CSV table of C-alpha atoms and ligand atoms in Angstrom, one decimal:
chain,number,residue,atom,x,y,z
A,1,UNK,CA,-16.6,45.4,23.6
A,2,UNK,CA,-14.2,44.1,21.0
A,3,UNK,CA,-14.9,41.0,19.0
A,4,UNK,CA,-12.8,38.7,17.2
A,5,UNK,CA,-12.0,40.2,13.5
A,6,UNK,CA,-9.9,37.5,11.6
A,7,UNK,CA,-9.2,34.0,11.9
A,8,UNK,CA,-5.6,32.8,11.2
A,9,UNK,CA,-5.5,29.1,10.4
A,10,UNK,CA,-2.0,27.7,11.0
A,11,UNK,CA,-0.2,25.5,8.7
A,12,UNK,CA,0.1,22.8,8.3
A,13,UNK,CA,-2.3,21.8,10.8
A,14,UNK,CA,-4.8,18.5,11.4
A,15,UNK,CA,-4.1,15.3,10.1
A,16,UNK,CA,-0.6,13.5,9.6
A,17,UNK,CA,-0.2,10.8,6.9
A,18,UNK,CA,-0.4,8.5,10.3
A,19,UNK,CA,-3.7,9.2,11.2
A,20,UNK,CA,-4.9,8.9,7.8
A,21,UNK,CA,-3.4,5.4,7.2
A,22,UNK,CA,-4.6,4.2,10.5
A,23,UNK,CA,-8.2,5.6,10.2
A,24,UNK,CA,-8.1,4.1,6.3
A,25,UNK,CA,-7.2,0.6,7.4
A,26,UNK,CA,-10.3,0.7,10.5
A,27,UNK,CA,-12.3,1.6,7.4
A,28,UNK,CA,-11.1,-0.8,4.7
A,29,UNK,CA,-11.1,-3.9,7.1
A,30,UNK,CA,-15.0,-2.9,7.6
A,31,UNK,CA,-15.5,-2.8,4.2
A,32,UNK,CA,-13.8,-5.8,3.7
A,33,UNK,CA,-15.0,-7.9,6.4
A,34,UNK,CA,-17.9,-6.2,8.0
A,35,UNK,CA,-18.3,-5.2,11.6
A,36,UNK,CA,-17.4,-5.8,13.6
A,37,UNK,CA,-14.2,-5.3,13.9
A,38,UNK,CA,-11.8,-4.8,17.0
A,39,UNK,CA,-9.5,-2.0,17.3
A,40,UNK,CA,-7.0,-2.1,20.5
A,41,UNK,CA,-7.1,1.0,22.2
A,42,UNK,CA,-8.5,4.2,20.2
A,43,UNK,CA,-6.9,4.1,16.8
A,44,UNK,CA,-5.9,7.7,17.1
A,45,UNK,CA,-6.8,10.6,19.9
A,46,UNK,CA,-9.1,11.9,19.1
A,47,UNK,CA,-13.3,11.1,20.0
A,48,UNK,CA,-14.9,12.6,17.0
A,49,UNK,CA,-12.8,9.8,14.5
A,50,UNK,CA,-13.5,7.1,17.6
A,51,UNK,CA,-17.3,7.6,17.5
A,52,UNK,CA,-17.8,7.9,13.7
A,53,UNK,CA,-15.4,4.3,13.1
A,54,UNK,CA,-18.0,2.7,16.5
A,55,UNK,CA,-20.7,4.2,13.8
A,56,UNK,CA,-19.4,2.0,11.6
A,57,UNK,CA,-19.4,-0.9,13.3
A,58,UNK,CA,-15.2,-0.8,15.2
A,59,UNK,CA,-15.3,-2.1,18.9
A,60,UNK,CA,-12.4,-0.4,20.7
A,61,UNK,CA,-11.5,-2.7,23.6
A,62,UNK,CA,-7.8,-2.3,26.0
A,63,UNK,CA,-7.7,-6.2,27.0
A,64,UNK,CA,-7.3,-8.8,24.1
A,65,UNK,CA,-9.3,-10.8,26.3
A,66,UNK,CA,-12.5,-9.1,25.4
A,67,UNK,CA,-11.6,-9.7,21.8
A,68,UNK,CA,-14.0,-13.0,21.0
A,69,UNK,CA,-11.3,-15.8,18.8
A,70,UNK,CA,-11.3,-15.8,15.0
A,71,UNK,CA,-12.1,-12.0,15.1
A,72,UNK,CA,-10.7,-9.3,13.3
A,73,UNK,CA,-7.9,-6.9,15.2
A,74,UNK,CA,-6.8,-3.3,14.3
A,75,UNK,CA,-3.5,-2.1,16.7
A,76,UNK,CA,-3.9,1.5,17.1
A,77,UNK,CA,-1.8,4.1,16.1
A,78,UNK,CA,0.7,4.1,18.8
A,79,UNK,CA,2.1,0.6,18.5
A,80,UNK,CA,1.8,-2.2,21.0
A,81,UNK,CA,4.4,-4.1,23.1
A,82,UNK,CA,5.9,-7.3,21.9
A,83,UNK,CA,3.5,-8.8,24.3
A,84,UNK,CA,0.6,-7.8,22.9
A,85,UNK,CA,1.7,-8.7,19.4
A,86,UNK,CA,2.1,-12.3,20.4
A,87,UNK,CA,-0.6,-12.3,22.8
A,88,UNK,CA,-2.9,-11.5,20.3
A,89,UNK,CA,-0.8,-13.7,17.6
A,90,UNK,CA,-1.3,-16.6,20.3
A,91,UNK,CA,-5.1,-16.3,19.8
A,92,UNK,CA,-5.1,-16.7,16.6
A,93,UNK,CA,-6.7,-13.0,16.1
A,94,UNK,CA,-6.2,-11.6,12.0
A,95,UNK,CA,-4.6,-8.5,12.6
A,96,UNK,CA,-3.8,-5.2,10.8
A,97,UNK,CA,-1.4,-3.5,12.1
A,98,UNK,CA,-2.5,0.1,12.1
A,99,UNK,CA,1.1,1.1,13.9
A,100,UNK,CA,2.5,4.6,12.2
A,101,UNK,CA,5.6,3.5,10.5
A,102,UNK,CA,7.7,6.4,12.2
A,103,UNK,CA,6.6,4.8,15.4
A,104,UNK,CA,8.0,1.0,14.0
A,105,UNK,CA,11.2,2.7,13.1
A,106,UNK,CA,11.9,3.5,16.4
A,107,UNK,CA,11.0,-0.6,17.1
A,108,UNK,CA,13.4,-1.5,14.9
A,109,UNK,CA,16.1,0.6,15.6
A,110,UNK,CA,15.6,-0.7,19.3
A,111,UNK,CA,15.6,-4.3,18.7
A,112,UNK,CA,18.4,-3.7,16.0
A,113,UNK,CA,20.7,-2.2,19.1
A,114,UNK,CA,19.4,-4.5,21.8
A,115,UNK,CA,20.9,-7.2,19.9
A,116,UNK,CA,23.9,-4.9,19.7
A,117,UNK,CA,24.4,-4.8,23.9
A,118,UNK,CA,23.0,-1.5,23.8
A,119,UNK,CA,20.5,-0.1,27.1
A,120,UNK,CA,18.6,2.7,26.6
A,121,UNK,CA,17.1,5.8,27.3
A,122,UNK,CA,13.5,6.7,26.2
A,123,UNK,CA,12.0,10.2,26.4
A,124,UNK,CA,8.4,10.5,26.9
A,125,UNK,CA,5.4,10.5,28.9
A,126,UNK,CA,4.7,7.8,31.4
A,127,UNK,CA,2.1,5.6,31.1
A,128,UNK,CA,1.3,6.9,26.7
A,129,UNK,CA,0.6,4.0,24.8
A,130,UNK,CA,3.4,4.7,22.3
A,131,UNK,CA,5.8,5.1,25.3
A,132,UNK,CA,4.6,1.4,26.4
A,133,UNK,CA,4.4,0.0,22.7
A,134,UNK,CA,8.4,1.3,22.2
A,135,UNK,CA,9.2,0.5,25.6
A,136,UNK,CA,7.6,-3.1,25.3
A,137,UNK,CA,10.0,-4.1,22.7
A,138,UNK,CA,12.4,-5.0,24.7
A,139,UNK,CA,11.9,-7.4,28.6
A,140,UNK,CA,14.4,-4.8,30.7
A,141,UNK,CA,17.1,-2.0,29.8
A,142,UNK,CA,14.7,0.4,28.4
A,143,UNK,CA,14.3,3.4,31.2
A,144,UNK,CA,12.2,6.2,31.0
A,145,UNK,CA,13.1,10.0,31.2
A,146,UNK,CA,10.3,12.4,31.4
A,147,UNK,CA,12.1,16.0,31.9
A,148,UNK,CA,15.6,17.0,32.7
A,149,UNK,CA,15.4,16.3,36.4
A,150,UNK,CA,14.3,12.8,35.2
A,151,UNK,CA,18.0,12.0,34.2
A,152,UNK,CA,20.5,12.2,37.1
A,153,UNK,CA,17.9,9.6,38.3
A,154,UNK,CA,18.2,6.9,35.5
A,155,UNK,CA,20.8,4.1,36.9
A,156,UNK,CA,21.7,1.9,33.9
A,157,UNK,CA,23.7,-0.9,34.3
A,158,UNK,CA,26.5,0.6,31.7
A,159,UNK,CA,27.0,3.5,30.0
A,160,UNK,CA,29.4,2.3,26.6
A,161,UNK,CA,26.5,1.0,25.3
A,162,UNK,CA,23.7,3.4,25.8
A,163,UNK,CA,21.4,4.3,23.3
A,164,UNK,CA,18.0,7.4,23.0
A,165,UNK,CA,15.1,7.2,21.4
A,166,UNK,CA,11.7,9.4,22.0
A,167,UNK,CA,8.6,9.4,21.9
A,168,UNK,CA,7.6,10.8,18.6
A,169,UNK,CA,5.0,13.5,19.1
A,170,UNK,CA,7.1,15.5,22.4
A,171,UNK,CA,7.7,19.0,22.4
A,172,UNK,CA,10.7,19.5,20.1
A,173,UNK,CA,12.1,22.4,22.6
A,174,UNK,CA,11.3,20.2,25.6
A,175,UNK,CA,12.7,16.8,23.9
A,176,UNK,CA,16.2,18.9,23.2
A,177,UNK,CA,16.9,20.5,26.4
A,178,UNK,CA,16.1,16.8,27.4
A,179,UNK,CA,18.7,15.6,25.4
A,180,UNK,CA,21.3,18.4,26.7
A,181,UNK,CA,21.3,17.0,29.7
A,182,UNK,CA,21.7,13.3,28.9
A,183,UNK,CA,24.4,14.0,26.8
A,184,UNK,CA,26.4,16.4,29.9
A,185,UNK,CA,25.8,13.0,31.9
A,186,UNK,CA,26.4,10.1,29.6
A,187,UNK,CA,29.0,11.6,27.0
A,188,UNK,CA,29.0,8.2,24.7
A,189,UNK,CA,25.1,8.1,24.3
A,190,UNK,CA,24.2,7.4,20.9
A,191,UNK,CA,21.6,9.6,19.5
A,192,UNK,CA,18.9,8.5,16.7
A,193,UNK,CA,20.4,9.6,13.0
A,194,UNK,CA,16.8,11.5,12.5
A,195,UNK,CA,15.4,12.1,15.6
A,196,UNK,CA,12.8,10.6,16.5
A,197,UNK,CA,10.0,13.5,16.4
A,198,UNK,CA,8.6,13.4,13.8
A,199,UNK,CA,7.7,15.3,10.7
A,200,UNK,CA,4.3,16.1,11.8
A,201,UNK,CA,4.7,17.2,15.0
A,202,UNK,CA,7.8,19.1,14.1
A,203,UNK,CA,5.9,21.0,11.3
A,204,UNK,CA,2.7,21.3,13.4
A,205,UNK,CA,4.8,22.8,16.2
A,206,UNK,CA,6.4,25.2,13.9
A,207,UNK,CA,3.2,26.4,12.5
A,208,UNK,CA,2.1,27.4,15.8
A,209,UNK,CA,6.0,29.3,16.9
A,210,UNK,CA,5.4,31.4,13.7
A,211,UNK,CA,1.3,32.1,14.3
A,212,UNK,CA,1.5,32.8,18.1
A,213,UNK,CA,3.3,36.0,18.0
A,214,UNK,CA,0.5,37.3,15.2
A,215,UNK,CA,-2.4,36.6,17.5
A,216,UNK,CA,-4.7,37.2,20.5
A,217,UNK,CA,-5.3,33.9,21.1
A,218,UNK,CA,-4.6,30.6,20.0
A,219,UNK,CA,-7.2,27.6,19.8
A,220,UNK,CA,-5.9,24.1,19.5
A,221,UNK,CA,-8.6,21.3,17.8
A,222,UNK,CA,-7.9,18.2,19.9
A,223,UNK,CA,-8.7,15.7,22.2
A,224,UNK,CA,-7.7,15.5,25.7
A,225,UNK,CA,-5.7,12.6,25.5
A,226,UNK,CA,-3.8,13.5,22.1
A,227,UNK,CA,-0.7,14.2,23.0
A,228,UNK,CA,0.4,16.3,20.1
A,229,UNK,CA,-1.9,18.3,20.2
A,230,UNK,CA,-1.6,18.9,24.4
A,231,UNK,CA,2.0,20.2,23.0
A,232,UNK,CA,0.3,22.5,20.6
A,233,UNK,CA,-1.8,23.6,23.2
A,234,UNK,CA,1.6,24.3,25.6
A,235,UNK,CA,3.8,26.0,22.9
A,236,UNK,CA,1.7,28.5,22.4
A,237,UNK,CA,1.3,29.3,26.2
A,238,UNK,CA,4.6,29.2,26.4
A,239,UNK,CA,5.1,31.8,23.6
A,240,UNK,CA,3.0,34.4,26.0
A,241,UNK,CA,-0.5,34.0,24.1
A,242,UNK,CA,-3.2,32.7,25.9
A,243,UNK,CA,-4.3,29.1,24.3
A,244,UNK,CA,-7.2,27.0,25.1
A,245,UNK,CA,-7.3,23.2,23.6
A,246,UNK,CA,-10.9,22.1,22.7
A,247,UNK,CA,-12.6,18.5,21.6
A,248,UNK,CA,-15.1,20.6,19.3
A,249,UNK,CA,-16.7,23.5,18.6
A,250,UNK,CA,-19.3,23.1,22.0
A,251,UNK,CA,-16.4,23.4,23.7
A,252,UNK,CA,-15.8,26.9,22.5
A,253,UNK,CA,-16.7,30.0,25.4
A,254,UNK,CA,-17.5,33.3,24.2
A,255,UNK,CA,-16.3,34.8,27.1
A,256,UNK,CA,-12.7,33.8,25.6
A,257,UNK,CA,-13.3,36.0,22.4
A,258,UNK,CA,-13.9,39.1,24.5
A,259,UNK,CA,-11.3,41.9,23.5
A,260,UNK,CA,-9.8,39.7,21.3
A,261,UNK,CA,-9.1,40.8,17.1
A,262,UNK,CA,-7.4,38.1,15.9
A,263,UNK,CA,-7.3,34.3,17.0
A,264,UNK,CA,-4.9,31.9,15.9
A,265,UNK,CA,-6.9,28.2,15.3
A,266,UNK,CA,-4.9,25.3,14.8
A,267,UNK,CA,-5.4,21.4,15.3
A,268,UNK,CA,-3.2,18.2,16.3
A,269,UNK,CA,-2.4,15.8,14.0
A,270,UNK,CA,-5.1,13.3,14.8
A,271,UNK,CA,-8.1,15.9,14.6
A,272,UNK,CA,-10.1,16.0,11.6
A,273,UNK,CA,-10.3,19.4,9.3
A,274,UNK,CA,-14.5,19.2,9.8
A,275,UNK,CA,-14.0,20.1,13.4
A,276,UNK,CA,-12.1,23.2,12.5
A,277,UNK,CA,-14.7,24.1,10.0
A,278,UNK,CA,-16.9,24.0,12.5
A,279,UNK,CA,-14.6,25.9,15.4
A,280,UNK,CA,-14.2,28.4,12.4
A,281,UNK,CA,-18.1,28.7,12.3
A,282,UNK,CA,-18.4,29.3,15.8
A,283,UNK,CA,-16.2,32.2,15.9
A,284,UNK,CA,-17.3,33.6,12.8
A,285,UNK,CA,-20.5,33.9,14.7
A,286,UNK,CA,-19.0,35.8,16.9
A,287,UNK,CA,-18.1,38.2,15.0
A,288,UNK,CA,-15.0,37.2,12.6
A,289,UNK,CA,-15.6,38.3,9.0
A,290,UNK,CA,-12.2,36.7,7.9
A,291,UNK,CA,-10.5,33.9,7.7
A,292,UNK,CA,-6.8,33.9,6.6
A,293,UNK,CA,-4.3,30.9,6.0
A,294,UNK,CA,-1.1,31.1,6.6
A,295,UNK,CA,1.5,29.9,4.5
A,296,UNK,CA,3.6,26.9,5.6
A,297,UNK,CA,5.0,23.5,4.4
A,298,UNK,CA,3.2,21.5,2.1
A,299,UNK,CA,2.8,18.0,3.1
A,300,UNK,CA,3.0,15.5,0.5
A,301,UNK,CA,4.0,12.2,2.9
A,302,UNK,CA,1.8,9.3,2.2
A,303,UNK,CA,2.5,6.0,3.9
A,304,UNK,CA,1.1,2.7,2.2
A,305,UNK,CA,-1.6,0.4,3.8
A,306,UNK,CA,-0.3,-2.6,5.3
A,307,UNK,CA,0.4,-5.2,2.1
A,308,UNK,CA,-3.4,-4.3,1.0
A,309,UNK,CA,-4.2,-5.3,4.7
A,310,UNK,CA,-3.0,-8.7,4.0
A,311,UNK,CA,-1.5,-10.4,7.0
A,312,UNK,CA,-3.5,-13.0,9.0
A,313,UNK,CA,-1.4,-13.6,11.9
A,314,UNK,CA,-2.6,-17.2,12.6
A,315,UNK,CA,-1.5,-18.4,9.2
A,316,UNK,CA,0.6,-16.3,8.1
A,317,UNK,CA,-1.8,-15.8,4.6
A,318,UNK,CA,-2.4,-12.5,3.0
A,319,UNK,CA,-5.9,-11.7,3.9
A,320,UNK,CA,-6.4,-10.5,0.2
A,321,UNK,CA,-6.6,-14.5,-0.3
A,322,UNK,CA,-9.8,-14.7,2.0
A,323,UNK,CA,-12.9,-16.0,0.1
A,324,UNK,CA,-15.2,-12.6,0.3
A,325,UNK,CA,-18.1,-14.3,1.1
A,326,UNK,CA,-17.3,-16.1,3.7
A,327,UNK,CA,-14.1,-14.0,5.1
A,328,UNK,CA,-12.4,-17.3,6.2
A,329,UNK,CA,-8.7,-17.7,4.9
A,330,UNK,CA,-8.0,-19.8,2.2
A,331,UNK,CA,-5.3,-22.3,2.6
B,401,SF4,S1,2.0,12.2,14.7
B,401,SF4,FE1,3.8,11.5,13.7
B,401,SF4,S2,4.3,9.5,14.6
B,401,SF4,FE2,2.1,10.0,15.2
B,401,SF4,S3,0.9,9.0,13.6
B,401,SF4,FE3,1.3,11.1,12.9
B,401,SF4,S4,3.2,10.9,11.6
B,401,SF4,FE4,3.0,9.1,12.8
């Protein structure tokens, strides 16, 4: 029986400068202020960086009712609707804003063309907190597509003014042929200058076209409900090599090595590099002797923290002006 020889690590894999700005301000506002602290939905996909930031004292809650007043609030990743942000503005919360910037670009450019007359069309998955962050910005004229059938069924009130934006972490092949067909059926759309995928899932996404032809099978590092790394997970399927997603290295079956040489291993954007150390353990045990990376973009994008995690929503203060023994804002 054949067992797994060498281990090809795609690249660039794992964290995006997102995930590390989100899980740094979780972690900076404990420091700061001591748990706990409140973090609306999970501040990426992923449960290995959930649990550790509950280790350290982050409460993840989904209403802002459950959120007692005066506390501490971290917006996830994804983005929140303009509800939320006042909702939780109305209650006087001090929040950080953990939003990806990418994702508030595509905010502002919606609000910019809303005040502009314009509707639009957003691609993406129902029901993905991102989609209903983006799609919150705005009361009505914002109507989802999900695949190409999707859009003969969109009825917008008019078409001169009609916008796209997408979701950013969709299957670049899948968001284009998307795209094809909105633009046979509404000529005039106006199209994002960049689009709106974004770097990371673009580059992860890539990683994987070039790896998948090289290898027996492909293992994606990431959580069920990341959607980045679902895509990962897809593209290589597509590609004709078998691919299995996994949460951690327990999730690993031995059976799935069996009369395979070489396995691709790669991760989504919001899973941490330790869980692919330890994915690269677990097939090492099985009988890899090798592990090879390949070579691929170098990432150098950084975003910065929120002004030093500054804003307190009630008062409008920078937090940095909070007396550190007593965390109340100074006025
Ligand atoms: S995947 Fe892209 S949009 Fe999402 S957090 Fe990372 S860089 Fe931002």
């Amino acid at each position: 029986m054949k067992h797994p020889q060498e281990v090809l690590l795609a690249a660039p894999r794992g964290f995006c400068a997102g995930v590390d700005r989100a899980i740094e301000i979780v972690e900076r506002a404990l420091e700061k202020f001591g748990a706990p602290i409140y973090v609306r939905h999970e501040i990426v996909h992923n449960t290995y960086v959930v649990n550790d930031l509950k280790a350290k004292g982050a409460i993840f809650i989904e209403e802002l009712s459950d959120v007692p007043p005066g506390a501490t609030l971290v917006f996830s990743a994804h983005g929140v609707s303009k509800a939320v942000q006042l909702e939780a503005q109305a209650r006087g919360f001090s929040i950080f804003d953990a939003t990806c910037p990418l994702v508030t670009k595509v905010h502002v450019e919606v609000a910019k063309l809303a005040q502009e007359g314009y509707e639009f069309i957003m691609i993406g998955h129902k029901g993905h907190p991102e989609v209903e962050g983006t799609m919150g910005q705005l009361d009505h004229g914002i109507h989802l597509v999900e695949d190409v059938a999707g859009v003969a069924l969109v009825k917008p009130l008019q078409t001169e003014r009609l916008a796209v934006v997408t979701q950013t972490t969709l299957s670049v092949d899948d968001a284009a042929e998307i795209m094809a067909a909105v633009r046979a059926r509404f000529p005039s759309v106006r199209e994002p200058k960049q689009q709106d995928i974004c770097y990371a899932t673009q580059n992860r996404q890539d990683a994987v076209k070039l790896m998948s032809p090289q290898v027996d099978l492909v293992v994606v590092v990431g959580s069920p409900t990341s959607s980045n790394s679902n895509r990962l997970r897809e593209l290589a399927d597509k590609l004709g090599t078998t691919a299995y997603m996994v949460d951690s290295a327990d999730e690993l079956r031995p059976e799935w090595f069996t009369g395979i040489a070489r396995v691709g291993l790669t991760a989504g954007a919001s899973a941490p590099e330790i869980l692919v150390r330890q994915v690269i353990e677990r097939i090492k045990a099985l009988g890899a002797v090798s592990v090879r990376t390949m070579d691929g973009i170098e990432e150098t994008i950084k975003f910065p923290l929120p002004k030093g995690l500054k804003i307190d929503a009630a008062t409008g203060l920078e937090l940095s002006q909070r007396s550190p023994e007593t965390g109340s804002a100074s006025h």
